[in-house]
Amino acid sequence: MNKFALLLVFISFLAPAKITLPHLFSDHMVLQQNSTVRIWGTADPNEPVALTTGWDKKTYTTKGDSYAKWSLEIKTPSYGGPYTLTLKGYNTIEINDVMVGEVWIGSGQSNMEMTPAWGIENGPEEIAQAHAPHIRFFKLEKSTAPSPQISAQSAWQSVTPEVMKNNSALGYFFSQRLSKELQGVPVGFIVSAWGGSPAEVWIPEEEFSENKLAQSELEKLETSDAWPSKAGAAYNAMVHPLLPYGFHGVLWYQGESNTGSQSYDNTLETLIRSWRKQAGREFPFYVVQIAPYNYGAQYDGGARIRDAQRRILSVAHTGMVVTSDLSTTDDIHPKQKKQLGERLADLVLSKRFARLDLVAEGPLLKEAVVRGRKMVLSFHNSQGMYVKGGTRSPLFELAGEDGVFHPAQGVVRNGTIEVYSNAVKIPQRVRYAWKNTDQADIFNSAGIPMSTFTTEY
């Protein structure tokens, strides 16, 4: 090496490093309103870092630590913008067109990923009307990693017809309705989804060593060139970098790739708890129940997933929307993404913003009591409950002590449902809409269908 080259190397060691930020912190970003949010990045050890907020001109300061990392927690106002965030270290970074509003993560498999370009109901008309600069997308690139990452590849985009066309349809319609009902609050929607992916790849690998039931399901996964199949592979690259960010909650649409699982409720609960543990808070987690679909010879795989998703509602701060009236049984990707997005938004409006005028969930089993030869069922969210197209539902089944289920009839009476079958003298168990292709025929006054359920286990 000549003297000139040595001089350049020496100078490079003396030159201060630049402060850097993950891609989440960039122009057009959305920060969660009325909150304390974290902003982080890298800097030289002991490098002073100052962040000034555009809404109140307050400056927050810290220094790079011995690992060349830094983080700050800043307070956000009620919704508004655009604002500028200014960071100063040995260099200066300005983040422009920053909005403050509602921030949500949408994760799962293809039904969350599905864009209007795939083909949705009234797609061309909806795309043409999608001029919504107050709605922003951050869509992660599909990637895997062997260990948890600190940054995810993407960029914030304001919604135009072209941006909407190539982003999550469900995410757009959710954001559109939420913003409209909140009178113009900006919405940031982070898309972290991978078509075909099983739930296990979205769970940190270390969780499986402590959960033998989840481990047994993991071992059954088939490998694919189209999506990951290793525990934690998608989590490391596409979830871990998001969890410190100040989002309000998660919307989850996944399960089709786990049909056949006998314990999906355990797997999904493990996922929820692991994400919350890493984030350090119990954020809301709302599930879209998978739609009825003909999975072939597998008799009840889809029904078991639908019921497992219902069972997850015992976990705090969860909710679920039902899809069985918005699909055909020959299409695993329901085209009515606008209706689904609006149901999710109504769920958020009901639970987060206490909109008591909204019934956002369908009838959910509360109690099953044996009365003679009948099983009498009571429900949550049962206001105005009725059988669509008749007075009796044929989608019930009853079983006696032998555990064999027989076709049964369900009749709505005074907000309860009486279920009976001539083949069962003393009912012990009941289930509803238990075939993979069963579409609910019982609704409440809000027009939301009843969930598949069983008292079998």
Short mmCIF file of C-alpha atoms in Angstrom, two decimals:
data_model
loop_
_atom_site.label_atom_id
_atom_site.label_comp_id
_atom_site.label_asym_id
_atom_site.label_seq_id
_atom_site.Cartn_x
_atom_site.Cartn_y
_atom_site.Cartn_z
CA MET A 1 0.00 0.00 0.00
CA ASN A 2 1.49 3.42 -0.97
CA LYS A 3 1.66 6.46 1.31
CA PHE A 4 -1.37 8.12 -0.33
CA ALA A 5 -3.56 5.07 0.28
CA LEU A 6 -2.40 4.87 3.89
CA LEU A 7 -3.30 8.55 4.34
CA LEU A 8 -6.84 7.90 3.02
CA VAL A 9 -7.31 5.01 5.43
CA PHE A 10 -6.09 7.15 8.33
CA ILE A 11 -8.46 9.99 7.39
CA SER A 12 -11.38 7.56 7.13
CA PHE A 13 -10.80 6.48 10.72
CA LEU A 14 -10.84 10.10 11.86
CA ALA A 15 -13.96 11.07 9.89
CA PRO A 16 -17.16 11.01 11.98
CA ALA A 17 -19.87 8.58 10.97
CA LYS A 18 -23.31 9.79 9.92
CA ILE A 19 -26.43 9.20 11.95
CA THR A 20 -28.69 6.76 10.12
CA LEU A 21 -32.33 5.71 10.38
CA PRO A 22 -34.31 2.58 9.49
CA HIS A 23 -36.47 2.92 6.36
CA LEU A 24 -39.57 3.31 8.55
CA PHE A 25 -38.41 6.83 9.40
CA SER A 26 -38.59 8.57 6.05
CA ASP A 27 -40.58 11.11 4.06
CA HIS A 28 -44.38 10.61 4.07
CA MET A 29 -44.31 8.52 7.27
CA VAL A 30 -47.22 8.40 9.72
CA LEU A 31 -46.73 8.50 13.50
CA GLN A 32 -49.30 7.27 16.01
CA GLN A 33 -51.34 10.12 17.45
CA ASN A 34 -51.61 11.03 21.16
CA SER A 35 -48.81 8.68 22.04
CA THR A 36 -45.18 8.32 23.06
CA VAL A 37 -43.35 6.83 20.08
CA ARG A 38 -39.81 5.57 19.71
CA ILE A 39 -37.39 6.72 17.02
CA TRP A 40 -34.05 4.96 16.70
CA GLY A 41 -30.99 4.56 14.52
CA THR A 42 -27.21 4.38 14.50
CA ALA A 43 -24.50 6.94 15.31
CA ASP A 44 -20.92 7.01 16.49
CA PRO A 45 -20.43 6.12 20.17
CA ASN A 46 -20.98 9.32 22.17
CA GLU A 47 -22.11 11.22 19.06
CA PRO A 48 -24.71 13.81 20.12
CA VAL A 49 -28.10 13.26 18.50
CA ALA A 50 -30.82 15.92 18.60
CA LEU A 51 -34.35 15.54 17.21
CA THR A 52 -36.70 18.50 16.83
CA THR A 53 -40.40 17.93 16.20
CA GLY A 54 -42.31 20.10 13.76
CA TRP A 55 -45.55 20.27 15.75
CA ASP A 56 -44.20 21.83 18.95
CA LYS A 57 -40.55 22.65 18.10
CA LYS A 58 -39.42 20.61 21.09
CA THR A 59 -35.92 19.12 20.93
CA TYR A 60 -35.05 15.68 22.32
CA THR A 61 -31.41 14.69 22.80
CA THR A 62 -29.34 11.56 23.34
CA LYS A 63 -25.97 10.08 22.31
CA GLY A 64 -24.81 7.06 20.39
CA ASP A 65 -24.06 4.19 22.77
CA SER A 66 -21.09 1.83 22.79
CA TYR A 67 -22.82 -0.31 20.16
CA ALA A 68 -23.26 2.73 17.87
CA LYS A 69 -27.02 2.77 18.48
CA TRP A 70 -29.38 5.44 19.78
CA SER A 71 -33.09 5.83 20.45
CA LEU A 72 -35.44 8.55 21.60
CA GLU A 73 -39.03 8.60 22.81
CA ILE A 74 -41.07 11.57 21.66
CA LYS A 75 -44.62 12.68 22.37
CA THR A 76 -47.05 13.07 19.49
CA PRO A 77 -50.08 15.38 19.37
CA SER A 78 -53.59 14.72 18.15
CA TYR A 79 -53.78 14.03 14.45
CA GLY A 80 -52.47 16.51 11.92
CA GLY A 81 -49.67 17.44 9.57
CA PRO A 82 -47.72 17.61 7.41
CA TYR A 83 -44.77 18.17 9.72
CA THR A 84 -41.00 18.00 9.49
CA LEU A 85 -38.71 16.10 11.84
CA THR A 86 -35.12 17.34 12.01
CA LEU A 87 -32.27 15.18 13.31
CA LYS A 88 -28.80 16.53 13.92
CA GLY A 89 -25.63 14.67 14.75
CA TYR A 90 -22.42 14.95 12.78
CA ASN A 91 -24.83 15.27 9.87
CA THR A 92 -28.41 16.54 9.52
CA ILE A 93 -31.46 14.60 8.35
CA GLU A 94 -34.85 16.13 7.57
CA ILE A 95 -37.93 13.91 7.34
CA ASN A 96 -40.63 15.76 5.44
CA ASP A 97 -44.37 15.37 4.94
CA VAL A 98 -44.81 13.57 8.27
CA MET A 99 -48.42 12.96 9.30
CA VAL A 100 -49.76 12.12 12.75
CA GLY A 101 -52.76 9.80 12.91
CA GLU A 102 -53.59 6.09 13.24
CA VAL A 103 -50.93 3.46 12.45
CA TRP A 104 -51.81 -0.21 11.91
CA ILE A 105 -49.90 -3.30 10.76
CA GLY A 106 -51.57 -5.76 8.38
CA SER A 107 -49.95 -9.19 8.35
CA GLY A 108 -50.63 -12.77 7.27
CA GLN A 109 -50.79 -14.48 3.91
CA SER A 110 -52.29 -13.84 0.48
CA ASN A 111 -55.66 -12.42 1.54
CA MET A 112 -53.87 -9.63 3.41
CA GLU A 113 -51.36 -9.20 0.60
CA MET A 114 -53.99 -9.29 -2.18
CA THR A 115 -53.97 -6.08 -4.22
CA PRO A 116 -56.77 -4.57 -6.33
CA ALA A 117 -54.62 -5.52 -9.35
CA TRP A 118 -55.34 -9.19 -8.54
CA GLY A 119 -59.02 -8.57 -9.21
CA ILE A 120 -61.48 -7.38 -6.56
CA GLU A 121 -65.15 -6.46 -6.65
CA ASN A 122 -65.61 -3.12 -8.49
CA GLY A 123 -61.82 -2.92 -8.83
CA PRO A 124 -61.47 -0.50 -11.78
CA GLU A 125 -63.91 2.00 -10.25
CA GLU A 126 -62.27 1.85 -6.81
CA ILE A 127 -58.78 2.26 -8.28
CA ALA A 128 -59.80 5.31 -10.32
CA GLN A 129 -61.24 7.02 -7.23
CA ALA A 130 -58.24 6.33 -4.97
CA HIS A 131 -56.90 9.85 -4.43
CA ALA A 132 -56.13 9.83 -0.70
CA PRO A 133 -52.89 11.61 0.28
CA HIS A 134 -53.86 11.27 3.96
CA ILE A 135 -53.56 7.45 3.67
CA ARG A 136 -50.00 6.12 3.53
CA PHE A 137 -48.67 2.61 2.82
CA PHE A 138 -45.41 1.03 3.94
CA LYS A 139 -45.25 -2.32 2.14
CA LEU A 140 -42.40 -4.58 3.16
CA GLU A 141 -40.45 -6.53 0.59
CA LYS A 142 -40.73 -10.28 1.06
CA SER A 143 -37.58 -11.46 2.77
CA THR A 144 -36.28 -13.88 5.37
CA ALA A 145 -33.42 -13.74 7.83
CA PRO A 146 -31.72 -16.23 10.18
CA SER A 147 -31.79 -13.74 13.05
CA PRO A 148 -33.92 -10.71 14.05
CA GLN A 149 -33.27 -7.60 11.94
CA ILE A 150 -33.43 -3.92 12.93
CA SER A 151 -34.61 -2.47 9.62
CA ALA A 152 -37.06 -3.48 6.90
CA GLN A 153 -36.78 -2.56 3.22
CA SER A 154 -39.55 -0.30 1.93
CA ALA A 155 -40.65 3.32 1.59
CA TRP A 156 -43.75 5.24 2.64
CA GLN A 157 -46.15 6.08 -0.20
CA SER A 158 -49.15 8.38 -0.25
CA VAL A 159 -52.19 6.79 -1.88
CA THR A 160 -52.76 7.49 -5.55
CA PRO A 161 -54.64 5.20 -7.93
CA GLU A 162 -51.36 3.50 -8.90
CA VAL A 163 -50.23 3.07 -5.28
CA MET A 164 -53.63 1.75 -4.22
CA LYS A 165 -53.71 -0.66 -7.17
CA ASN A 166 -50.52 -2.35 -6.01
CA ASN A 167 -51.04 -2.43 -2.25
CA SER A 168 -53.23 -4.40 0.13
CA ALA A 169 -56.86 -3.97 -0.92
CA LEU A 170 -58.01 -4.89 2.57
CA GLY A 171 -55.57 -2.36 4.05
CA TYR A 172 -56.80 0.40 1.76
CA PHE A 173 -60.51 -0.08 2.45
CA PHE A 174 -59.83 -0.41 6.18
CA SER A 175 -57.85 2.84 6.14
CA GLN A 176 -60.41 4.62 3.96
CA ARG A 177 -63.33 3.87 6.26
CA LEU A 178 -61.37 4.49 9.48
CA SER A 179 -60.20 7.89 8.24
CA LYS A 180 -63.65 8.87 6.99
CA GLU A 181 -65.41 7.91 10.24
CA LEU A 182 -62.75 9.78 12.25
CA GLN A 183 -63.31 12.86 10.08
CA GLY A 184 -60.08 12.89 8.16
CA VAL A 185 -57.55 11.39 10.55
CA PRO A 186 -54.47 10.26 8.55
CA VAL A 187 -53.86 6.50 8.50
CA GLY A 188 -50.55 4.71 8.05
CA PHE A 189 -50.90 1.08 7.01
CA ILE A 190 -47.85 -1.18 7.21
CA VAL A 191 -48.16 -4.32 5.05
CA SER A 192 -46.11 -7.32 6.16
CA ALA A 193 -47.62 -10.32 4.38
CA TRP A 194 -46.55 -13.32 2.31
CA GLY A 195 -48.96 -15.39 0.26
CA GLY A 196 -49.02 -19.07 1.21
CA SER A 197 -47.04 -18.60 4.41
CA PRO A 198 -47.95 -20.72 7.47
CA ALA A 199 -48.25 -19.04 10.86
CA GLU A 200 -45.13 -20.72 12.23
CA VAL A 201 -42.76 -18.66 10.05
CA TRP A 202 -44.13 -15.50 11.70
CA ILE A 203 -43.23 -16.70 15.23
CA PRO A 204 -39.76 -16.24 16.83
CA GLU A 205 -37.84 -19.50 16.64
CA GLU A 206 -37.12 -19.63 20.37
CA GLU A 207 -40.84 -19.84 21.15
CA PHE A 208 -41.02 -23.40 19.84
CA SER A 209 -38.51 -24.81 22.32
CA GLU A 210 -40.95 -23.98 25.13
CA ASN A 211 -44.14 -24.96 23.31
CA LYS A 212 -44.22 -28.62 22.35
CA LEU A 213 -47.68 -28.39 20.80
CA ALA A 214 -46.57 -25.64 18.44
CA GLN A 215 -43.36 -27.56 17.76
CA SER A 216 -45.35 -30.62 16.68
CA GLU A 217 -47.28 -28.53 14.14
CA LEU A 218 -44.06 -26.92 12.93
CA GLU A 219 -42.58 -30.33 12.18
CA LYS A 220 -45.52 -31.11 9.86
CA LEU A 221 -44.93 -28.13 7.57
CA GLU A 222 -44.16 -28.88 3.95
CA THR A 223 -41.36 -26.96 2.27
CA SER A 224 -42.05 -24.67 -0.68
CA ASP A 225 -40.08 -22.51 -3.08
CA ALA A 226 -42.85 -19.91 -2.97
CA TRP A 227 -42.80 -19.07 0.75
CA PRO A 228 -40.66 -19.81 3.83
CA SER A 229 -41.26 -22.83 6.03
CA LYS A 230 -38.61 -22.36 8.73
CA ALA A 231 -39.65 -21.12 12.17
CA GLY A 232 -39.09 -17.39 12.57
CA ALA A 233 -37.89 -16.82 9.00
CA ALA A 234 -40.51 -14.17 8.14
CA TYR A 235 -40.70 -12.87 11.71
CA ASN A 236 -36.98 -12.02 11.77
CA ALA A 237 -37.06 -9.96 8.58
CA MET A 238 -40.63 -8.66 8.38
CA VAL A 239 -41.98 -8.31 11.94
CA HIS A 240 -39.13 -7.80 14.38
CA PRO A 241 -38.04 -4.51 12.73
CA LEU A 242 -41.60 -3.14 13.12
CA LEU A 243 -42.35 -3.94 16.74
CA PRO A 244 -40.57 -0.96 18.33
CA TYR A 245 -42.47 1.39 16.00
CA GLY A 246 -45.41 3.29 17.43
CA PHE A 247 -48.26 1.44 15.71
CA HIS A 248 -51.57 1.05 17.52
CA GLY A 249 -52.51 -2.52 16.60
CA VAL A 250 -52.28 -5.49 14.23
CA LEU A 251 -54.76 -6.90 11.72
CA TRP A 252 -54.13 -10.58 10.96
CA TYR A 253 -55.51 -12.49 7.95
CA GLN A 254 -53.98 -15.96 7.76
CA GLY A 255 -54.89 -19.58 8.35
CA GLU A 256 -55.57 -21.17 4.99
CA SER A 257 -52.05 -22.61 4.95
CA ASN A 258 -52.56 -24.14 8.39
CA THR A 259 -55.65 -26.20 7.52
CA GLY A 260 -55.01 -29.65 8.91
CA SER A 261 -53.65 -28.28 12.17
CA GLN A 262 -55.33 -29.64 15.29
CA SER A 263 -54.05 -26.81 17.49
CA TYR A 264 -54.01 -23.61 15.44
CA ASP A 265 -55.44 -21.69 18.41
CA ASN A 266 -52.29 -22.55 20.38
CA THR A 267 -50.09 -21.51 17.45
CA LEU A 268 -51.88 -18.21 16.97
CA GLU A 269 -51.89 -17.43 20.68
CA THR A 270 -48.14 -18.09 20.74
CA LEU A 271 -47.70 -15.66 17.85
CA ILE A 272 -49.74 -12.94 19.56
CA ARG A 273 -47.98 -13.27 22.90
CA SER A 274 -44.51 -13.37 21.33
CA TRP A 275 -45.10 -10.19 19.32
CA ARG A 276 -46.50 -8.42 22.35
CA LYS A 277 -43.59 -9.57 24.51
CA GLN A 278 -41.08 -8.18 22.03
CA ALA A 279 -43.02 -4.91 21.66
CA GLY A 280 -43.36 -4.58 25.43
CA ARG A 281 -47.10 -3.89 25.35
CA GLU A 282 -50.45 -5.61 24.80
CA PHE A 283 -51.47 -3.93 21.57
CA PRO A 284 -54.84 -4.84 19.97
CA PHE A 285 -54.74 -7.87 17.66
CA TYR A 286 -57.73 -8.36 15.38
CA VAL A 287 -58.26 -11.46 13.24
CA VAL A 288 -60.07 -11.97 9.94
CA GLN A 289 -61.66 -15.41 10.03
CA ILE A 290 -60.84 -17.45 6.94
CA ALA A 291 -63.64 -17.96 4.45
CA PRO A 292 -65.42 -21.25 3.69
CA TYR A 293 -63.61 -23.08 0.91
CA ASN A 294 -63.62 -26.54 -0.63
CA TYR A 295 -60.36 -28.02 0.62
CA GLY A 296 -61.18 -31.35 -0.97
CA ALA A 297 -61.16 -34.65 0.91
CA GLN A 298 -60.10 -33.03 4.17
CA TYR A 299 -63.48 -32.93 5.86
CA ASP A 300 -63.20 -30.26 8.54
CA GLY A 301 -59.75 -28.65 8.25
CA GLY A 302 -61.13 -25.24 7.32
CA ALA A 303 -63.86 -25.38 9.97
CA ARG A 304 -61.28 -26.21 12.65
CA ILE A 305 -59.23 -23.14 11.70
CA ARG A 306 -62.34 -20.93 11.82
CA ASP A 307 -63.19 -22.26 15.27
CA ALA A 308 -59.59 -21.87 16.46
CA GLN A 309 -59.72 -18.24 15.40
CA ARG A 310 -62.91 -17.83 17.42
CA ARG A 311 -61.26 -19.43 20.45
CA ILE A 312 -58.40 -16.95 20.33
CA LEU A 313 -60.85 -14.28 21.46
CA SER A 314 -60.23 -15.45 25.04
CA VAL A 315 -56.88 -13.62 24.77
CA ALA A 316 -57.07 -10.02 25.99
CA HIS A 317 -57.48 -7.20 23.46
CA THR A 318 -58.41 -9.37 20.51
CA GLY A 319 -61.33 -9.30 18.09
CA MET A 320 -62.53 -11.05 14.95
CA VAL A 321 -64.54 -10.38 11.81
CA VAL A 322 -66.37 -13.20 10.02
CA THR A 323 -66.21 -13.60 6.23
CA SER A 324 -68.50 -16.51 5.42
CA ASP A 325 -71.19 -14.37 3.77
CA LEU A 326 -68.68 -12.56 1.55
CA SER A 327 -67.20 -15.42 -0.42
CA THR A 328 -67.88 -18.30 -2.74
CA THR A 329 -66.66 -21.71 -1.71
CA ASP A 330 -64.65 -22.18 -4.90
CA ASP A 331 -62.45 -19.10 -4.34
CA ILE A 332 -59.98 -19.01 -1.47
CA HIS A 333 -59.49 -15.27 -2.08
CA PRO A 334 -62.78 -13.43 -1.43
CA LYS A 335 -63.15 -10.52 -3.85
CA GLN A 336 -65.26 -8.40 -1.50
CA LYS A 337 -62.28 -6.78 0.16
CA LYS A 338 -64.11 -3.48 0.64
CA GLN A 339 -66.75 -5.05 2.86
CA LEU A 340 -64.07 -6.91 4.84
CA GLY A 341 -61.97 -3.77 5.26
CA GLU A 342 -65.00 -1.84 6.46
CA ARG A 343 -65.86 -4.58 8.98
CA LEU A 344 -62.34 -4.36 10.36
CA ALA A 345 -62.58 -0.58 10.57
CA ASP A 346 -65.91 -0.86 12.40
CA LEU A 347 -64.29 -3.27 14.85
CA VAL A 348 -61.58 -0.69 15.57
CA LEU A 349 -64.13 2.11 15.84
CA SER A 350 -66.17 0.04 18.29
CA LYS A 351 -63.31 -1.17 20.47
CA ARG A 352 -60.80 1.69 20.31
CA PHE A 353 -63.07 4.67 19.86
CA ALA A 354 -66.09 3.38 21.83
CA ARG A 355 -68.55 3.83 18.99
CA LEU A 356 -71.52 2.32 20.79
CA ASP A 357 -73.72 2.81 17.72
CA LEU A 358 -71.72 0.17 15.86
CA VAL A 359 -72.30 -3.57 16.23
CA ALA A 360 -69.01 -4.75 14.77
CA GLU A 361 -69.01 -8.47 15.60
CA GLY A 362 -71.34 -11.34 14.78
CA PRO A 363 -73.05 -13.69 17.26
CA LEU A 364 -70.45 -15.56 19.36
CA LEU A 365 -71.32 -18.56 21.50
CA LYS A 366 -71.56 -17.68 25.21
CA GLU A 367 -73.17 -20.73 26.81
CA ALA A 368 -74.67 -24.11 25.86
CA VAL A 369 -77.20 -25.65 28.29
CA VAL A 370 -78.95 -29.03 27.96
CA ARG A 371 -82.70 -28.91 28.48
CA GLY A 372 -84.29 -32.28 27.90
CA ARG A 373 -83.63 -33.33 24.31
CA LYS A 374 -82.58 -29.83 23.30
CA MET A 375 -79.39 -27.81 23.53
CA VAL A 376 -80.18 -24.17 24.31
CA LEU A 377 -77.51 -21.71 23.17
CA SER A 378 -76.96 -18.11 24.19
CA PHE A 379 -74.67 -15.64 22.45
CA HIS A 380 -72.78 -12.40 22.66
CA ASN A 381 -73.71 -9.82 20.00
CA SER A 382 -77.10 -11.48 19.49
CA GLN A 383 -79.20 -8.35 19.00
CA GLY A 384 -81.94 -9.06 16.43
CA MET A 385 -80.58 -12.53 15.67
CA TYR A 386 -82.36 -14.29 12.79
CA VAL A 387 -82.07 -17.16 10.32
CA LYS A 388 -81.59 -15.89 6.78
CA GLY A 389 -84.10 -17.28 4.32
CA GLY A 390 -86.18 -19.24 6.81
CA THR A 391 -87.04 -20.00 10.42
CA ARG A 392 -84.71 -22.97 11.05
CA SER A 393 -81.02 -23.42 10.39
CA PRO A 394 -79.89 -26.83 9.10
CA LEU A 395 -76.22 -26.09 9.81
CA PHE A 396 -76.23 -27.45 13.37
CA GLU A 397 -75.12 -30.89 14.51
CA LEU A 398 -75.66 -32.60 17.87
CA ALA A 399 -73.79 -35.47 19.53
CA GLY A 400 -74.71 -37.58 22.53
CA GLU A 401 -72.50 -39.56 24.89
CA ASP A 402 -71.06 -41.60 22.02
CA GLY A 403 -69.59 -38.42 20.45
CA VAL A 404 -71.13 -39.10 17.04
CA PHE A 405 -72.59 -35.97 15.46
CA HIS A 406 -75.96 -36.01 13.71
CA PRO A 407 -77.71 -33.35 11.60
CA ALA A 408 -79.81 -31.01 13.75
CA GLN A 409 -82.11 -28.02 13.43
CA GLY A 410 -81.62 -24.67 15.15
CA VAL A 411 -84.53 -22.33 15.93
CA VAL A 412 -84.10 -18.75 17.18
CA ARG A 413 -86.29 -18.03 20.22
CA ASN A 414 -86.08 -14.83 22.28
CA GLY A 415 -82.42 -14.22 21.54
CA THR A 416 -81.36 -17.83 22.08
CA ILE A 417 -81.16 -20.80 19.74
CA GLU A 418 -82.75 -24.16 20.50
CA VAL A 419 -81.04 -27.06 18.76
CA TYR A 420 -82.54 -30.53 18.48
CA SER A 421 -82.17 -33.77 16.53
CA ASN A 422 -84.41 -36.83 16.48
CA ALA A 423 -81.26 -38.97 16.42
CA VAL A 424 -79.94 -37.64 19.76
CA LYS A 425 -81.89 -38.25 22.97
CA ILE A 426 -79.53 -36.53 25.43
CA PRO A 427 -77.31 -33.99 23.67
CA GLN A 428 -73.78 -33.50 25.00
CA ARG A 429 -72.09 -31.50 22.27
CA VAL A 430 -73.14 -29.08 19.55
CA ARG A 431 -71.45 -27.52 16.56
CA TYR A 432 -72.41 -25.08 13.83
CA ALA A 433 -71.28 -24.59 10.21
CA TRP A 434 -68.71 -27.33 10.64
CA LYS A 435 -68.15 -28.33 7.03
CA ASN A 436 -65.35 -26.59 5.16
CA THR A 437 -67.85 -25.08 2.72
CA ASP A 438 -70.59 -24.11 5.21
CA GLN A 439 -71.63 -20.48 4.87
CA ALA A 440 -73.37 -19.01 7.90
CA ASP A 441 -77.13 -18.54 7.74
CA ILE A 442 -77.62 -16.83 11.13
CA PHE A 443 -77.03 -13.09 11.46
CA ASN A 444 -77.57 -10.32 14.01
CA SER A 445 -79.32 -7.02 13.36
CA ALA A 446 -76.10 -5.51 11.97
CA GLY A 447 -76.07 -8.15 9.26
CA ILE A 448 -72.94 -9.85 10.57
CA PRO A 449 -72.91 -13.67 10.43
CA MET A 450 -72.41 -16.12 13.27
CA SER A 451 -69.02 -17.78 13.61
CA THR A 452 -68.39 -21.47 13.13
CA PHE A 453 -68.10 -23.12 16.56
CA THR A 454 -68.02 -26.44 18.39
CA THR A 455 -68.25 -27.45 22.05
CA GLU A 456 -66.46 -30.70 21.19
CA TYR A 457 -63.16 -29.72 22.82
#
